[in-house]
Coordinates of C-alpha atoms in Angstrom, one line a residue:
Chain A
I27 CA -71.9 -36.9 33.2
L28 CA -69.1 -35.5 35.0
N29 CA -70.1 -33.1 37.9
V30 CA -67.6 -30.8 39.8
E31 CA -69.0 -28.6 42.6
Q32 CA -67.9 -25.9 44.9
S33 CA -68.9 -24.8 48.2
P34 CA -69.9 -23.0 49.5
Q35 CA -70.7 -20.1 46.0
S36 CA -69.6 -17.2 48.3
L37 CA -68.1 -16.5 51.6
H38 CA -67.3 -13.3 53.5
V39 CA -64.2 -13.8 55.9
Q40 CA -62.8 -10.9 58.8
E41 CA -59.6 -10.0 57.9
G42 CA -57.1 -12.1 60.2
D43 CA -59.3 -15.2 60.4
S44 CA -59.1 -18.4 58.5
T45 CA -60.9 -19.8 56.2
N46 CA -61.8 -23.5 54.0
F47 CA -64.0 -24.0 51.2
T48 CA -64.9 -27.4 49.3
C49 CA -64.4 -29.0 45.8
S50 CA -66.3 -32.2 45.3
F51 CA -65.6 -34.2 42.2
P52 CA -66.1 -37.9 40.8
S53 CA -64.1 -40.4 43.0
S54 CA -64.0 -42.5 39.6
N55 CA -61.2 -41.5 36.7
F56 CA -59.3 -39.3 38.2
Y57 CA -56.2 -37.8 36.8
A58 CA -55.5 -34.3 38.7
L59 CA -57.2 -31.6 40.3
H60 CA -55.9 -27.9 39.5
W61 CA -57.0 -25.1 41.6
Y62 CA -57.0 -21.2 40.5
R63 CA -57.4 -18.2 41.7
W64 CA -59.4 -15.9 39.6
E65 CA -58.9 -12.0 40.8
T66 CA -61.9 -9.7 39.2
A67 CA -60.3 -7.9 35.6
K68 CA -57.3 -10.5 35.9
S69 CA -56.7 -14.3 34.0
P70 CA -57.1 -17.3 36.6
E71 CA -54.1 -17.9 38.1
A72 CA -53.0 -21.3 39.1
L73 CA -52.5 -22.5 42.5
F74 CA -52.2 -26.4 42.5
V75 CA -51.7 -29.1 40.7
M76 CA -52.8 -32.2 42.5
T77 CA -52.7 -35.8 41.4
L78 CA -51.9 -38.4 44.6
N79 CA -54.5 -39.2 46.9
G80 CA -53.6 -37.7 50.6
D81 CA -51.4 -35.0 48.7
E82 CA -51.0 -31.3 50.3
K83 CA -49.7 -28.4 48.5
K84 CA -49.0 -25.4 49.9
K85 CA -48.4 -21.7 48.6
G86 CA -47.2 -19.3 51.4
R87 CA -50.6 -18.5 53.9
I88 CA -52.8 -21.0 50.9
S89 CA -52.5 -24.6 50.9
A90 CA -54.9 -27.4 49.5
T91 CA -55.3 -31.1 50.2
L92 CA -57.0 -33.8 48.2
N93 CA -58.8 -36.9 48.7
T94 CA -59.5 -38.9 45.3
K95 CA -61.1 -41.9 47.1
E96 CA -64.0 -40.0 48.1
G97 CA -63.8 -37.1 45.6
Y98 CA -63.1 -34.0 47.5
S99 CA -60.4 -31.2 47.6
Y100 CA -60.1 -28.5 50.4
L101 CA -58.3 -24.9 50.3
Y102 CA -57.5 -22.9 53.1
I103 CA -56.8 -19.9 53.5
K104 CA -54.6 -19.0 56.9
G105 CA -54.7 -15.5 58.7
S106 CA -56.9 -13.7 55.2
Q107 CA -55.9 -10.8 53.7
P108 CA -57.7 -8.1 51.4
E109 CA -56.0 -9.3 48.5
D110 CA -57.1 -12.6 48.8
S111 CA -60.1 -11.7 47.7
A112 CA -61.2 -13.7 44.4
T113 CA -63.3 -16.8 43.1
Y114 CA -61.1 -19.7 43.7
L115 CA -61.9 -22.6 40.9
C116 CA -61.4 -25.9 41.3
A117 CA -60.9 -28.1 38.1
F118 CA -61.2 -31.9 37.6
R119 CA -59.3 -33.9 34.9
D120 CA -60.3 -37.4 34.5
S121 CA -58.1 -39.9 32.5
W122 CA -59.5 -39.3 29.1
G123 CA -58.5 -36.1 29.0
K124 CA -61.7 -33.9 29.9
F125 CA -61.0 -30.9 31.9
Q126 CA -64.6 -30.0 34.1
F127 CA -64.2 -27.2 36.3
G128 CA -66.5 -25.9 39.0
A129 CA -68.3 -22.7 39.5
G130 CA -66.4 -21.1 41.9
T131 CA -66.4 -20.1 45.5
Q132 CA -66.2 -16.2 45.7
V133 CA -64.2 -15.1 49.0
V134 CA -64.5 -11.6 50.2
V135 CA -62.0 -10.4 52.7
T136 CA -63.0 -7.2 54.9
P137 CA -60.7 -5.4 56.7
Chain B
E9 CA -41.5 -13.9 28.9
T10 CA -44.5 -12.6 27.3
G11 CA -47.9 -14.4 29.2
V12 CA -51.3 -15.2 27.1
T13 CA -52.8 -12.5 25.3
Q14 CA -56.3 -12.8 23.7
S15 CA -57.8 -10.8 20.8
P16 CA -60.4 -9.0 21.1
T17 CA -61.5 -8.3 24.6
H18 CA -64.7 -7.5 23.8
L19 CA -67.3 -8.4 20.7
I20 CA -70.6 -8.3 19.8
K21 CA -72.3 -10.2 17.0
T22 CA -75.7 -11.0 15.9
R23 CA -77.3 -14.5 15.4
G24 CA -76.5 -16.7 12.6
Q25 CA -73.0 -14.5 12.1
Q26 CA -69.4 -16.1 12.5
V27 CA -67.2 -14.7 14.9
T28 CA -63.2 -15.7 15.3
L29 CA -61.3 -15.5 18.6
R30 CA -57.6 -15.2 18.4
C31 CA -55.0 -16.6 21.5
S32 CA -51.2 -15.8 21.5
S33 CA -49.5 -18.4 23.9
Q34 CA -47.3 -18.0 26.1
S35 CA -42.9 -18.1 25.1
G36 CA -42.5 -22.0 25.3
H37 CA -45.5 -23.6 25.4
N38 CA -46.7 -25.7 22.8
T39 CA -50.6 -26.5 23.9
V40 CA -53.6 -24.2 23.9
S41 CA -56.9 -25.3 25.1
W42 CA -60.2 -23.1 24.9
Y43 CA -62.9 -22.5 27.5
Q44 CA -66.5 -20.5 27.4
Q45 CA -67.8 -19.0 30.8
A46 CA -71.1 -18.0 30.6
L47 CA -72.5 -16.0 33.4
G48 CA -72.7 -18.1 36.9
Q49 CA -70.9 -21.1 35.3
G50 CA -67.3 -22.3 35.7
P51 CA -65.3 -22.3 32.5
Q52 CA -66.3 -25.3 30.1
F53 CA -63.5 -27.0 28.1
I54 CA -64.1 -26.5 24.5
F55 CA -61.2 -28.2 23.2
Q56 CA -57.3 -28.6 23.3
Y57 CA -54.8 -28.3 21.1
Y58 CA -51.4 -29.7 20.8
R59 CA -48.7 -28.9 18.1
E60 CA -51.3 -28.1 15.6
E61 CA -53.7 -31.2 16.0
E62 CA -56.8 -31.3 18.0
N63 CA -56.4 -33.0 21.3
G64 CA -59.2 -33.6 23.0
R65 CA -62.3 -32.2 22.9
G66 CA -65.4 -30.9 25.4
N67 CA -69.5 -31.4 24.7
F68 CA -69.5 -28.6 22.3
P69 CA -71.0 -28.6 18.7
P70 CA -69.1 -29.0 15.4
R71 CA -69.9 -25.9 14.6
F72 CA -67.2 -24.7 17.6
S73 CA -63.9 -25.6 15.6
G74 CA -60.3 -24.3 16.1
L75 CA -56.9 -24.0 14.5
Q76 CA -53.5 -24.1 16.1
F77 CA -50.4 -22.5 14.1
P78 CA -46.9 -23.3 13.4
N79 CA -45.9 -20.7 16.3
Y80 CA -48.5 -22.6 19.0
S81 CA -51.0 -19.4 18.5
S82 CA -54.7 -20.5 18.1
E83 CA -58.3 -19.5 16.8
L84 CA -61.4 -20.2 18.2
N85 CA -64.2 -20.4 15.2
V86 CA -68.2 -20.0 15.8
N87 CA -70.2 -20.5 13.0
A88 CA -74.3 -19.8 13.3
L89 CA -74.1 -17.7 16.4
E90 CA -76.6 -18.6 19.1
L91 CA -77.9 -16.0 21.5
D92 CA -76.5 -18.8 24.0
D93 CA -73.1 -18.0 22.2
S94 CA -72.8 -15.0 25.0
A95 CA -69.8 -16.1 27.0
L96 CA -66.4 -14.7 28.1
Y97 CA -64.1 -17.4 26.1
L98 CA -60.7 -18.1 27.9
C99 CA -57.4 -19.5 26.0
A100 CA -54.6 -21.1 28.1
S101 CA -51.6 -22.4 27.1
S102 CA -49.3 -25.0 28.8
P103 CA -46.3 -26.5 28.1
K104 CA -47.3 -29.9 27.5
G105 CA -44.4 -32.7 29.3
Q106 CA -46.3 -34.2 31.4
G107 CA -49.3 -34.8 29.9
W108 CA -52.7 -33.8 31.5
I109 CA -51.1 -32.4 34.4
D110 CA -49.8 -29.5 33.5
T111 CA -50.4 -26.4 34.5
Q112 CA -52.0 -23.8 32.2
Y113 CA -51.6 -20.1 32.1
F114 CA -54.9 -18.3 31.0
G115 CA -55.2 -15.3 29.3
P116 CA -57.7 -12.4 29.9
G117 CA -60.4 -13.9 27.7
T118 CA -62.4 -12.1 24.8
R119 CA -66.3 -10.9 26.0
L120 CA -68.4 -12.2 23.1
T121 CA -72.2 -10.8 23.0
V122 CA -74.7 -12.5 20.6
L123 CA -77.7 -10.0 20.4

């Protein structure tokens, strides 16, 4: 049984501060790791697709790293802004095509 | 370019009934995946359709079934509804060209309540 976990479940950040959170996933049968941002009342928005150990992706102030050998990915937000408030989901794809999401990390950025 | 759309937005059914949810994929996308998100959990993969054929399935019983049409829109059918089927149902489309690493584009979801 696949087990994708995200921590923390939620976090509060002051505007301007940087933060990061974790997605852990099975280290076997890895195929890809996806990150999504999900704002309230909107559709989940794709941030990154990561496939290689040591991969690093960046989109504006948001970046992510990947360690497939130990089964974790970090998402970083630099200089948090109120518009970064959202739930961040990671999704693990195994080599058989099965796709499992974590429960998400809810980020609240306060001015 | 139109995004992924889903209908209806909300739906209330009673136990034992059947429901059909619909999804229109983004223009140019030939793959549609369906997910169930129960309260407090991440989306759970139900199945994926590629060019009108089921192309992967999660741990859901056979009463969850689907269709994909020639225009790549899709339906999710759930028979014999149970209370635990109450959830947000998301569909996502992708342009299958890189296998499973394709970025998925999500619709806004259908909120199903089973009483």
